[in-house]
Amino acid sequence: MFKKYIDIELQLGNIDRGRKLYKKYLEWAPENCYAWSKYAELERSLCETEQARAIFELAIAQPALDMPELLWKAYIDFEISEGEFERTRELYKKLLDKTKHLKVWISYAKFEASAMEEDAKGSDLVEDDLQEDLHEKKKQCIQHARRFFEKAINYYRISTPELKEERAMLLEEWLNMESSFGELGDISLVQAKLPKKLKKRRQMVSLLGVLCLCFGKDVFYKSDKMNNN
Protein backbone atom coordinates (compact mmCIF):
# COMPACT_ATOMS: atom_id res chain seq x y z
CA MET A 1 0.00 0.00 0.00
CA PHE A 2 2.75 2.47 0.98
CA LYS A 3 4.77 1.69 -2.16
CA LYS A 4 1.87 2.58 -4.43
CA TYR A 5 1.12 5.89 -2.69
CA ILE A 6 4.82 6.85 -2.61
CA ASP A 7 5.18 6.15 -6.34
CA ILE A 8 2.13 8.31 -7.11
CA GLU A 9 3.38 11.23 -5.02
CA LEU A 10 6.86 11.11 -6.55
CA GLN A 11 5.45 10.92 -10.08
CA LEU A 12 3.48 14.06 -9.30
CA GLY A 13 6.68 15.72 -8.08
CA ASN A 14 5.51 15.88 -4.46
CA ILE A 15 8.92 15.11 -2.91
CA ASP A 16 8.14 16.25 0.62
CA ARG A 17 4.95 14.21 0.58
CA GLY A 18 6.95 11.21 -0.59
CA ARG A 19 9.41 11.69 2.29
CA LYS A 20 6.59 11.81 4.82
CA LEU A 21 5.15 8.61 3.43
CA TYR A 22 8.53 6.87 3.64
CA LYS A 23 8.81 7.91 7.29
CA LYS A 24 5.33 6.54 8.04
CA TYR A 25 6.16 3.39 6.10
CA LEU A 26 9.28 2.82 8.21
CA GLU A 27 7.50 3.62 11.47
CA TRP A 28 5.05 0.89 10.55
CA ALA A 29 7.70 -1.58 9.29
CA PRO A 30 11.18 -0.61 10.60
CA GLU A 31 12.56 -4.02 9.57
CA ASN A 32 11.80 -3.43 5.87
CA CYS A 33 15.17 -3.20 4.11
CA TYR A 34 13.59 -2.48 0.74
CA ALA A 35 11.89 0.64 2.13
CA TRP A 36 15.10 1.88 3.79
CA SER A 37 17.09 1.38 0.57
CA LYS A 38 14.50 3.11 -1.61
CA TYR A 39 14.23 6.03 0.81
CA ALA A 40 18.02 6.50 0.74
CA GLU A 41 17.98 6.12 -3.05
CA LEU A 42 15.42 8.93 -3.29
CA GLU A 43 17.60 11.28 -1.25
CA ARG A 44 20.65 10.44 -3.30
CA SER A 45 18.75 11.14 -6.54
CA LEU A 46 18.06 14.60 -5.11
CA CYS A 47 21.82 15.06 -4.42
CA GLU A 48 21.13 14.89 -0.69
CA THR A 49 24.17 12.69 -0.01
CA GLU A 50 24.41 13.30 3.73
CA GLN A 51 20.70 12.69 4.17
CA ALA A 52 20.98 9.42 2.24
CA ARG A 53 23.91 8.36 4.44
CA ALA A 54 21.98 9.25 7.60
CA ILE A 55 19.09 7.05 6.43
CA PHE A 56 21.43 4.13 5.80
CA GLU A 57 23.02 4.59 9.23
CA LEU A 58 19.61 4.60 10.90
CA ALA A 59 18.64 1.53 8.91
CA ILE A 60 21.63 -0.67 9.87
CA ALA A 61 21.08 0.29 13.52
CA GLN A 62 17.67 -1.39 13.57
CA PRO A 63 17.48 -4.37 15.96
CA ALA A 64 15.80 -6.57 13.33
CA LEU A 65 15.91 -6.48 9.53
CA ASP A 66 14.12 -8.71 7.02
CA MET A 67 16.86 -8.71 4.35
CA PRO A 68 20.04 -7.29 5.92
CA GLU A 69 22.24 -8.47 3.04
CA LEU A 70 20.25 -6.27 0.63
CA LEU A 71 20.56 -3.22 2.89
CA TRP A 72 24.29 -3.60 3.59
CA LYS A 73 25.04 -4.13 -0.10
CA ALA A 74 23.05 -1.01 -1.01
CA TYR A 75 24.93 1.04 1.61
CA ILE A 76 28.35 -0.27 0.54
CA ASP A 77 27.56 0.33 -3.15
CA PHE A 78 26.43 3.84 -2.26
CA GLU A 79 29.74 4.71 -0.56
CA ILE A 80 31.78 3.15 -3.39
CA SER A 81 29.85 5.17 -5.98
CA GLU A 82 30.59 8.29 -3.94
CA GLY A 83 34.31 7.45 -3.99
CA GLU A 84 34.30 7.16 -0.19
CA PHE A 85 36.69 4.23 0.12
CA GLU A 86 37.60 4.75 3.77
CA ARG A 87 33.92 4.88 4.68
CA THR A 88 33.46 1.68 2.66
CA ARG A 89 36.22 -0.05 4.63
CA GLU A 90 34.59 0.98 7.89
CA LEU A 91 31.29 -0.44 6.67
CA TYR A 92 32.89 -3.76 5.80
CA LYS A 93 34.50 -3.87 9.26
CA LYS A 94 31.13 -3.22 10.90
CA LEU A 95 29.55 -5.93 8.77
CA LEU A 96 32.27 -8.44 9.69
CA ASP A 97 31.56 -7.68 13.34
CA LYS A 98 28.00 -8.88 12.69
CA THR A 99 28.70 -11.82 10.39
CA LYS A 100 31.70 -13.77 9.19
CA HIS A 101 29.87 -15.14 6.15
CA LEU A 102 32.11 -16.26 3.30
CA LYS A 103 30.46 -13.84 0.84
CA VAL A 104 31.38 -10.87 3.04
CA TRP A 105 35.06 -11.87 3.17
CA ILE A 106 35.15 -12.31 -0.62
CA SER A 107 33.32 -9.05 -1.32
CA TYR A 108 35.68 -7.11 0.96
CA ALA A 109 38.76 -8.65 -0.70
CA LYS A 110 37.45 -7.78 -4.18
CA PHE A 111 36.82 -4.22 -3.03
CA GLU A 112 40.41 -3.91 -1.78
CA ALA A 113 41.71 -5.29 -5.07
CA SER A 114 40.22 -2.38 -7.01
CA ALA A 115 39.65 0.56 -4.63
CA MET A 116 42.94 2.44 -5.01
CA GLU A 117 43.01 1.83 -8.75
CA GLU A 118 39.59 3.44 -9.13
CA ASP A 119 40.79 6.38 -7.05
CA ALA A 120 43.78 6.87 -9.37
CA LYS A 121 41.54 6.91 -12.46
CA GLY A 122 39.85 10.01 -11.14
CA SER A 123 43.10 12.00 -10.85
CA ASP A 124 44.13 14.97 -13.01
CA LEU A 125 47.54 13.60 -14.03
CA VAL A 126 48.74 13.66 -17.64
CA GLU A 127 48.61 10.37 -19.57
CA ASP A 128 52.16 9.07 -18.90
CA ASP A 129 52.05 10.01 -15.23
CA LEU A 130 48.55 8.57 -14.97
CA GLN A 131 49.67 5.18 -16.30
CA GLU A 132 52.58 5.10 -13.86
CA ASP A 133 50.29 6.11 -11.01
CA LEU A 134 47.76 3.45 -11.99
CA HIS A 135 50.50 0.81 -11.98
CA GLU A 136 51.62 1.80 -8.49
CA LYS A 137 48.05 1.97 -7.22
CA LYS A 138 47.38 -1.47 -8.69
CA LYS A 139 50.33 -2.91 -6.80
CA GLN A 140 49.05 -1.32 -3.59
CA CYS A 141 45.59 -2.76 -4.26
CA ILE A 142 47.06 -6.22 -4.69
CA GLN A 143 48.98 -5.94 -1.41
CA HIS A 144 45.84 -4.80 0.41
CA ALA A 145 43.83 -7.69 -1.06
CA ARG A 146 46.52 -10.23 -0.16
CA ARG A 147 46.71 -9.03 3.43
CA PHE A 148 42.96 -9.27 3.71
CA PHE A 149 42.85 -12.77 2.24
CA GLU A 150 45.51 -13.80 4.78
CA LYS A 151 43.35 -12.37 7.56
CA ALA A 152 40.30 -14.25 6.29
CA ILE A 153 42.19 -17.54 5.91
CA ASN A 154 43.60 -17.20 9.44
CA TYR A 155 40.08 -16.65 10.77
CA TYR A 156 38.88 -19.91 9.20
CA ARG A 157 42.03 -21.77 10.26
CA ILE A 158 41.99 -20.64 13.90
CA SER A 159 38.40 -19.71 14.81
CA THR A 160 36.38 -22.12 12.65
CA PRO A 161 38.67 -25.02 11.64
CA GLU A 162 35.60 -27.19 10.99
CA LEU A 163 34.59 -24.99 8.03
CA LYS A 164 37.10 -26.59 5.67
CA GLU A 165 35.00 -26.25 2.51
CA GLU A 166 34.44 -22.51 3.08
CA ARG A 167 38.16 -22.05 3.56
CA ALA A 168 38.81 -23.95 0.33
CA MET A 169 36.34 -21.72 -1.56
CA LEU A 170 38.05 -18.64 -0.17
CA LEU A 171 41.42 -19.91 -1.38
CA GLU A 172 39.95 -20.60 -4.83
CA GLU A 173 38.72 -16.99 -4.98
CA TRP A 174 42.18 -15.78 -4.01
CA LEU A 175 43.80 -18.01 -6.64
CA ASN A 176 41.44 -16.69 -9.33
CA MET A 177 42.19 -13.13 -8.26
CA GLU A 178 45.96 -13.67 -8.48
CA SER A 179 45.46 -15.06 -11.99
CA SER A 180 43.46 -11.98 -12.98
CA PHE A 181 46.32 -9.69 -11.88
CA GLY A 182 48.44 -10.80 -14.85
CA GLU A 183 52.17 -10.15 -14.45
CA LEU A 184 51.56 -8.61 -11.02
CA GLY A 185 49.88 -11.75 -9.74
CA ASP A 186 51.58 -14.61 -7.93
CA ILE A 187 49.55 -17.82 -7.83
CA SER A 188 52.34 -19.60 -5.95
CA LEU A 189 51.33 -17.64 -2.84
CA VAL A 190 48.01 -19.48 -2.86
CA GLN A 191 48.95 -22.86 -4.31
CA ALA A 192 50.97 -23.73 -1.21
CA LYS A 193 47.88 -23.13 0.93
CA LEU A 194 45.40 -25.14 -1.17
CA PRO A 195 43.97 -28.25 0.49
CA LYS A 196 44.21 -31.82 -0.66
CA LYS A 197 41.15 -34.02 -0.84
CA LEU A 198 41.86 -37.47 0.57
CA LYS A 199 39.65 -40.52 0.18
CA LYS A 200 38.20 -41.56 3.48
CA ARG A 201 36.59 -44.91 4.23
CA ARG A 202 33.57 -44.96 6.52
CA GLN A 203 31.33 -47.72 7.85
CA MET A 204 27.61 -47.18 7.30
CA VAL A 205 24.45 -49.20 7.83
CA SER A 206 22.26 -49.54 4.76
CA LEU A 207 18.48 -49.22 4.71
CA LEU A 208 18.29 -53.01 4.98
CA GLY A 209 20.43 -52.99 8.11
CA VAL A 210 23.52 -54.36 6.38
CA LEU A 211 26.91 -52.99 7.45
CA CYS A 212 28.81 -51.70 4.44
CA LEU A 213 31.75 -49.51 3.54
CA CYS A 214 31.47 -46.24 1.66
CA PHE A 215 34.09 -43.83 0.42
CA GLY A 216 34.04 -40.05 0.63
CA LYS A 217 36.52 -37.22 0.47
CA ASP A 218 37.97 -35.28 3.37
CA VAL A 219 39.66 -31.89 3.04
CA PHE A 220 43.21 -31.85 4.39
CA TYR A 221 45.42 -28.77 4.84
CA LYS A 222 49.13 -29.49 4.93
CA SER A 223 49.84 -26.14 6.62
CA ASP A 224 47.59 -27.11 9.56
CA LYS A 225 49.60 -30.28 10.19
CA MET A 226 52.86 -28.31 10.08
CA ASN A 227 51.52 -25.75 12.57
CA ASN A 228 50.36 -28.44 14.96
CA ASN A 229 53.79 -30.10 15.09
mmCIF file with all atom_site columns, C-alpha atoms in Angstrom, residues 21-159:
data_model
loop_
_atom_site.group_PDB
_atom_site.id
_atom_site.type_symbol
_atom_site.label_atom_id
_atom_site.label_alt_id
_atom_site.label_comp_id
_atom_site.label_asym_id
_atom_site.label_entity_id
_atom_site.label_seq_id
_atom_site.pdbx_PDB_ins_code
_atom_site.Cartn_x
_atom_site.Cartn_y
_atom_site.Cartn_z
_atom_site.occupancy
_atom_site.B_iso_or_equiv
_atom_site.pdbx_formal_charge
_atom_site.auth_seq_id
_atom_site.auth_comp_id
_atom_site.auth_asym_id
_atom_site.auth_atom_id
_atom_site.pdbx_PDB_model_num
ATOM 1   C CA . LEU A 1 21  ? 5.148  8.606   3.428   1.00 0.00 ? 21  LEU A CA 1
ATOM 2   C CA . TYR A 1 22  ? 8.530  6.873   3.636   1.00 0.00 ? 22  TYR A CA 1
ATOM 3   C CA . LYS A 1 23  ? 8.807  7.912   7.290   1.00 0.00 ? 23  LYS A CA 1
ATOM 4   C CA . LYS A 1 24  ? 5.330  6.541   8.039   1.00 0.00 ? 24  LYS A CA 1
ATOM 5   C CA . TYR A 1 25  ? 6.164  3.386   6.096   1.00 0.00 ? 25  TYR A CA 1
ATOM 6   C CA . LEU A 1 26  ? 9.276  2.824   8.214   1.00 0.00 ? 26  LEU A CA 1
ATOM 7   C CA . GLU A 1 27  ? 7.499  3.620   11.473  1.00 0.00 ? 27  GLU A CA 1
ATOM 8   C CA . TRP A 1 28  ? 5.055  0.892   10.545  1.00 0.00 ? 28  TRP A CA 1
ATOM 9   C CA . ALA A 1 29  ? 7.705  -1.578  9.286   1.00 0.00 ? 29  ALA A CA 1
ATOM 10  C CA . PRO A 1 30  ? 11.176 -0.610  10.599  1.00 0.00 ? 30  PRO A CA 1
ATOM 11  C CA . GLU A 1 31  ? 12.564 -4.020  9.574   1.00 0.00 ? 31  GLU A CA 1
ATOM 12  C CA . ASN A 1 32  ? 11.796 -3.427  5.871   1.00 0.00 ? 32  ASN A CA 1
ATOM 13  C CA . CYS A 1 33  ? 15.168 -3.200  4.106   1.00 0.00 ? 33  CYS A CA 1
ATOM 14  C CA . TYR A 1 34  ? 13.595 -2.484  0.740   1.00 0.00 ? 34  TYR A CA 1
ATOM 15  C CA . ALA A 1 35  ? 11.895 0.644   2.135   1.00 0.00 ? 35  ALA A CA 1
ATOM 16  C CA . TRP A 1 36  ? 15.099 1.882   3.788   1.00 0.00 ? 36  TRP A CA 1
ATOM 17  C CA . SER A 1 37  ? 17.085 1.378   0.574   1.00 0.00 ? 37  SER A CA 1
ATOM 18  C CA . LYS A 1 38  ? 14.498 3.112   -1.615  1.00 0.00 ? 38  LYS A CA 1
ATOM 19  C CA . TYR A 1 39  ? 14.230 6.029   0.805   1.00 0.00 ? 39  TYR A CA 1
ATOM 20  C CA . ALA A 1 40  ? 18.023 6.501   0.740   1.00 0.00 ? 40  ALA A CA 1
ATOM 21  C CA . GLU A 1 41  ? 17.983 6.119   -3.048  1.00 0.00 ? 41  GLU A CA 1
ATOM 22  C CA . LEU A 1 42  ? 15.422 8.930   -3.285  1.00 0.00 ? 42  LEU A CA 1
ATOM 23  C CA . GLU A 1 43  ? 17.596 11.285  -1.248  1.00 0.00 ? 43  GLU A CA 1
ATOM 24  C CA . ARG A 1 44  ? 20.654 10.440  -3.304  1.00 0.00 ? 44  ARG A CA 1
ATOM 25  C CA . SER A 1 45  ? 18.746 11.141  -6.540  1.00 0.00 ? 45  SER A CA 1
ATOM 26  C CA . LEU A 1 46  ? 18.064 14.598  -5.113  1.00 0.00 ? 46  LEU A CA 1
ATOM 27  C CA . CYS A 1 47  ? 21.815 15.063  -4.423  1.00 0.00 ? 47  CYS A CA 1
ATOM 28  C CA . GLU A 1 48  ? 21.132 14.888  -0.690  1.00 0.00 ? 48  GLU A CA 1
ATOM 29  C CA . THR A 1 49  ? 24.166 12.688  -0.009  1.00 0.00 ? 49  THR A CA 1
ATOM 30  C CA . GLU A 1 50  ? 24.409 13.300  3.730   1.00 0.00 ? 50  GLU A CA 1
ATOM 31  C CA . GLN A 1 51  ? 20.705 12.688  4.170   1.00 0.00 ? 51  GLN A CA 1
ATOM 32  C CA . ALA A 1 52  ? 20.981 9.417   2.244   1.00 0.00 ? 52  ALA A CA 1
ATOM 33  C CA . ARG A 1 53  ? 23.909 8.364   4.436   1.00 0.00 ? 53  ARG A CA 1
ATOM 34  C CA . ALA A 1 54  ? 21.977 9.246   7.596   1.00 0.00 ? 54  ALA A CA 1
ATOM 35  C CA . ILE A 1 55  ? 19.090 7.055   6.426   1.00 0.00 ? 55  ILE A CA 1
ATOM 36  C CA . PHE A 1 56  ? 21.428 4.129   5.795   1.00 0.00 ? 56  PHE A CA 1
ATOM 37  C CA . GLU A 1 57  ? 23.015 4.591   9.227   1.00 0.00 ? 57  GLU A CA 1
ATOM 38  C CA . LEU A 1 58  ? 19.613 4.601   10.896  1.00 0.00 ? 58  LEU A CA 1
ATOM 39  C CA . ALA A 1 59  ? 18.644 1.526   8.912   1.00 0.00 ? 59  ALA A CA 1
ATOM 40  C CA . ILE A 1 60  ? 21.631 -0.667  9.870   1.00 0.00 ? 60  ILE A CA 1
ATOM 41  C CA . ALA A 1 61  ? 21.078 0.292   13.519  1.00 0.00 ? 61  ALA A CA 1
ATOM 42  C CA . GLN A 1 62  ? 17.669 -1.395  13.566  1.00 0.00 ? 62  GLN A CA 1
ATOM 43  C CA . PRO A 1 63  ? 17.476 -4.368  15.956  1.00 0.00 ? 63  PRO A CA 1
ATOM 44  C CA . ALA A 1 64  ? 15.799 -6.567  13.326  1.00 0.00 ? 64  ALA A CA 1
ATOM 45  C CA . LEU A 1 65  ? 15.911 -6.480  9.525   1.00 0.00 ? 65  LEU A CA 1
ATOM 46  C CA . ASP A 1 66  ? 14.122 -8.709  7.024   1.00 0.00 ? 66  ASP A CA 1
ATOM 47  C CA . MET A 1 67  ? 16.861 -8.705  4.350   1.00 0.00 ? 67  MET A CA 1
ATOM 48  C CA . PRO A 1 68  ? 20.040 -7.292  5.924   1.00 0.00 ? 68  PRO A CA 1
ATOM 49  C CA . GLU A 1 69  ? 22.238 -8.468  3.043   1.00 0.00 ? 69  GLU A CA 1
ATOM 50  C CA . LEU A 1 70  ? 20.246 -6.270  0.627   1.00 0.00 ? 70  LEU A CA 1
ATOM 51  C CA . LEU A 1 71  ? 20.565 -3.225  2.888   1.00 0.00 ? 71  LEU A CA 1
ATOM 52  C CA . TRP A 1 72  ? 24.287 -3.603  3.593   1.00 0.00 ? 72  TRP A CA 1
ATOM 53  C CA . LYS A 1 73  ? 25.043 -4.132  -0.105  1.00 0.00 ? 73  LYS A CA 1
ATOM 54  C CA . ALA A 1 74  ? 23.053 -1.005  -1.008  1.00 0.00 ? 74  ALA A CA 1
ATOM 55  C CA . TYR A 1 75  ? 24.925 1.040   1.610   1.00 0.00 ? 75  TYR A CA 1
ATOM 56  C CA . ILE A 1 76  ? 28.346 -0.271  0.540   1.00 0.00 ? 76  ILE A CA 1
ATOM 57  C CA . ASP A 1 77  ? 27.558 0.327   -3.146  1.00 0.00 ? 77  ASP A CA 1
ATOM 58  C CA . PHE A 1 78  ? 26.427 3.845   -2.256  1.00 0.00 ? 78  PHE A CA 1
ATOM 59  C CA . GLU A 1 79  ? 29.741 4.708   -0.562  1.00 0.00 ? 79  GLU A CA 1
ATOM 60  C CA . ILE A 1 80  ? 31.781 3.151   -3.388  1.00 0.00 ? 80  ILE A CA 1
ATOM 61  C CA . SER A 1 81  ? 29.854 5.167   -5.983  1.00 0.00 ? 81  SER A CA 1
ATOM 62  C CA . GLU A 1 82  ? 30.588 8.295   -3.942  1.00 0.00 ? 82  GLU A CA 1
ATOM 63  C CA . GLY A 1 83  ? 34.307 7.455   -3.987  1.00 0.00 ? 83  GLY A CA 1
ATOM 64  C CA . GLU A 1 84  ? 34.301 7.165   -0.186  1.00 0.00 ? 84  GLU A CA 1
ATOM 65  C CA . PHE A 1 85  ? 36.686 4.230   0.121   1.00 0.00 ? 85  PHE A CA 1
ATOM 66  C CA . GLU A 1 86  ? 37.598 4.751   3.774   1.00 0.00 ? 86  GLU A CA 1
ATOM 67  C CA . ARG A 1 87  ? 33.919 4.877   4.685   1.00 0.00 ? 87  ARG A CA 1
ATOM 68  C CA . THR A 1 88  ? 33.456 1.680   2.664   1.00 0.00 ? 88  THR A CA 1
ATOM 69  C CA . ARG A 1 89  ? 36.219 -0.051  4.632   1.00 0.00 ? 89  ARG A CA 1
ATOM 70  C CA . GLU A 1 90  ? 34.586 0.981   7.894   1.00 0.00 ? 90  GLU A CA 1
ATOM 71  C CA . LEU A 1 91  ? 31.288 -0.443  6.674   1.00 0.00 ? 91  LEU A CA 1
ATOM 72  C CA . TYR A 1 92  ? 32.894 -3.764  5.802   1.00 0.00 ? 92  TYR A CA 1
ATOM 73  C CA . LYS A 1 93  ? 34.502 -3.869  9.256   1.00 0.00 ? 93  LYS A CA 1
ATOM 74  C CA . LYS A 1 94  ? 31.132 -3.218  10.897  1.00 0.00 ? 94  LYS A CA 1
ATOM 75  C CA . LEU A 1 95  ? 29.552 -5.930  8.765   1.00 0.00 ? 95  LEU A CA 1
ATOM 76  C CA . LEU A 1 96  ? 32.266 -8.436  9.690   1.00 0.00 ? 96  LEU A CA 1
ATOM 77  C CA . ASP A 1 97  ? 31.559 -7.684  13.344  1.00 0.00 ? 97  ASP A CA 1
ATOM 78  C CA . LYS A 1 98  ? 28.004 -8.878  12.695  1.00 0.00 ? 98  LYS A CA 1
ATOM 79  C CA . THR A 1 99  ? 28.698 -11.817 10.393  1.00 0.00 ? 99  THR A CA 1
ATOM 80  C CA . LYS A 1 100 ? 31.705 -13.772 9.193   1.00 0.00 ? 100 LYS A CA 1
ATOM 81  C CA . HIS A 1 101 ? 29.874 -15.141 6.151   1.00 0.00 ? 101 HIS A CA 1
ATOM 82  C CA . LEU A 1 102 ? 32.109 -16.264 3.305   1.00 0.00 ? 102 LEU A CA 1
ATOM 83  C CA . LYS A 1 103 ? 30.463 -13.841 0.839   1.00 0.00 ? 103 LYS A CA 1
ATOM 84  C CA . VAL A 1 104 ? 31.383 -10.872 3.036   1.00 0.00 ? 104 VAL A CA 1
ATOM 85  C CA . TRP A 1 105 ? 35.063 -11.871 3.172   1.00 0.00 ? 105 TRP A CA 1
ATOM 86  C CA . ILE A 1 106 ? 35.153 -12.311 -0.621  1.00 0.00 ? 106 ILE A CA 1
ATOM 87  C CA . SER A 1 107 ? 33.317 -9.051  -1.322  1.00 0.00 ? 107 SER A CA 1
ATOM 88  C CA . TYR A 1 108 ? 35.678 -7.108  0.960   1.00 0.00 ? 108 TYR A CA 1
ATOM 89  C CA . ALA A 1 109 ? 38.756 -8.648  -0.703  1.00 0.00 ? 109 ALA A CA 1
ATOM 90  C CA . LYS A 1 110 ? 37.452 -7.777  -4.182  1.00 0.00 ? 110 LYS A CA 1
ATOM 91  C CA . PHE A 1 111 ? 36.824 -4.224  -3.034  1.00 0.00 ? 111 PHE A CA 1
ATOM 92  C CA . GLU A 1 112 ? 40.409 -3.914  -1.777  1.00 0.00 ? 112 GLU A CA 1
ATOM 93  C CA . ALA A 1 113 ? 41.711 -5.290  -5.071  1.00 0.00 ? 113 ALA A CA 1
ATOM 94  C CA . SER A 1 114 ? 40.224 -2.376  -7.011  1.00 0.00 ? 114 SER A CA 1
ATOM 95  C CA . ALA A 1 115 ? 39.648 0.564   -4.635  1.00 0.00 ? 115 ALA A CA 1
ATOM 96  C CA . MET A 1 116 ? 42.938 2.444   -5.009  1.00 0.00 ? 116 MET A CA 1
ATOM 97  C CA . GLU A 1 117 ? 43.014 1.834   -8.750  1.00 0.00 ? 117 GLU A CA 1
ATOM 98  C CA . GLU A 1 118 ? 39.585 3.441   -9.134  1.00 0.00 ? 118 GLU A CA 1
ATOM 99  C CA . ASP A 1 119 ? 40.790 6.378   -7.054  1.00 0.00 ? 119 ASP A CA 1
ATOM 100 C CA . ALA A 1 120 ? 43.778 6.869   -9.373  1.00 0.00 ? 120 ALA A CA 1
ATOM 101 C CA . LYS A 1 121 ? 41.545 6.908   -12.461 1.00 0.00 ? 121 LYS A CA 1
ATOM 102 C CA . GLY A 1 122 ? 39.849 10.013  -11.136 1.00 0.00 ? 122 GLY A CA 1
ATOM 103 C CA . SER A 1 123 ? 43.099 11.996  -10.849 1.00 0.00 ? 123 SER A CA 1
ATOM 104 C CA . ASP A 1 124 ? 44.127 14.970  -13.012 1.00 0.00 ? 124 ASP A CA 1
ATOM 105 C CA . LEU A 1 125 ? 47.539 13.595  -14.027 1.00 0.00 ? 125 LEU A CA 1
ATOM 106 C CA . VAL A 1 126 ? 48.735 13.657  -17.641 1.00 0.00 ? 126 VAL A CA 1
ATOM 107 C CA . GLU A 1 127 ? 48.606 10.369  -19.570 1.00 0.00 ? 127 GLU A CA 1
ATOM 108 C CA . ASP A 1 128 ? 52.159 9.066   -18.901 1.00 0.00 ? 128 ASP A CA 1
ATOM 109 C CA . ASP A 1 129 ? 52.055 10.007  -15.231 1.00 0.00 ? 129 ASP A CA 1
ATOM 110 C CA . LEU A 1 130 ? 48.546 8.575   -14.967 1.00 0.00 ? 130 LEU A CA 1
ATOM 111 C CA . GLN A 1 131 ? 49.670 5.184   -16.301 1.00 0.00 ? 131 GLN A CA 1
ATOM 112 C CA . GLU A 1 132 ? 52.578 5.103   -13.857 1.00 0.00 ? 132 GLU A CA 1
ATOM 113 C CA . ASP A 1 133 ? 50.294 6.114   -11.013 1.00 0.00 ? 133 ASP A CA 1
ATOM 114 C CA . LEU A 1 134 ? 47.760 3.449   -11.993 1.00 0.00 ? 134 LEU A CA 1
ATOM 115 C CA . HIS A 1 135 ? 50.503 0.813   -11.980 1.00 0.00 ? 135 HIS A CA 1
ATOM 116 C CA . GLU A 1 136 ? 51.621 1.803   -8.488  1.00 0.00 ? 136 GLU A CA 1
ATOM 117 C CA . LYS A 1 137 ? 48.046 1.974   -7.222  1.00 0.00 ? 137 LYS A CA 1
ATOM 118 C CA . LYS A 1 138 ? 47.379 -1.467  -8.694  1.00 0.00 ? 138 LYS A CA 1
ATOM 119 C CA . LYS A 1 139 ? 50.335 -2.911  -6.799  1.00 0.00 ? 139 LYS A CA 1
ATOM 120 C CA . GLN A 1 140 ? 49.050 -1.322  -3.594  1.00 0.00 ? 140 GLN A CA 1
ATOM 121 C CA . CYS A 1 141 ? 45.585 -2.757  -4.263  1.00 0.00 ? 141 CYS A CA 1
ATOM 122 C CA . ILE A 1 142 ? 47.056 -6.217  -4.691  1.00 0.00 ? 142 ILE A CA 1
ATOM 123 C CA . GLN A 1 143 ? 48.982 -5.941  -1.412  1.00 0.00 ? 143 GLN A CA 1
ATOM 124 C CA . HIS A 1 144 ? 45.835 -4.799  0.409   1.00 0.00 ? 144 HIS A CA 1
ATOM 125 C CA . ALA A 1 145 ? 43.830 -7.687  -1.062  1.00 0.00 ? 145 ALA A CA 1
ATOM 126 C CA . ARG A 1 146 ? 46.522 -10.228 -0.157  1.00 0.00 ? 146 ARG A CA 1
ATOM 127 C CA . ARG A 1 147 ? 46.708 -9.026  3.432   1.00 0.00 ? 147 ARG A CA 1
ATOM 128 C CA . PHE A 1 148 ? 42.965 -9.269  3.707   1.00 0.00 ? 148 PHE A CA 1
ATOM 129 C CA . PHE A 1 149 ? 42.849 -12.772 2.243   1.00 0.00 ? 149 PHE A CA 1
ATOM 130 C CA . GLU A 1 150 ? 45.513 -13.798 4.781   1.00 0.00 ? 150 GLU A CA 1
ATOM 131 C CA . LYS A 1 151 ? 43.354 -12.374 7.557   1.00 0.00 ? 151 LYS A CA 1
ATOM 132 C CA . ALA A 1 152 ? 40.296 -14.247 6.288   1.00 0.00 ? 152 ALA A CA 1
ATOM 133 C CA . ILE A 1 153 ? 42.191 -17.536 5.912   1.00 0.00 ? 153 ILE A CA 1
ATOM 134 C CA . ASN A 1 154 ? 43.596 -17.204 9.439   1.00 0.00 ? 154 ASN A CA 1
ATOM 135 C CA . TYR A 1 155 ? 40.082 -16.654 10.768  1.00 0.00 ? 155 TYR A CA 1
ATOM 136 C CA . TYR A 1 156 ? 38.880 -19.908 9.203   1.00 0.00 ? 156 TYR A CA 1
ATOM 137 C CA . ARG A 1 157 ? 42.030 -21.768 10.264  1.00 0.00 ? 157 ARG A CA 1
ATOM 138 C CA . ILE A 1 158 ? 41.987 -20.642 13.902  1.00 0.00 ? 158 ILE A CA 1
ATOM 139 C CA . SER A 1 159 ? 38.403 -19.705 14.807  1.00 0.00 ? 159 SER A CA 1
#
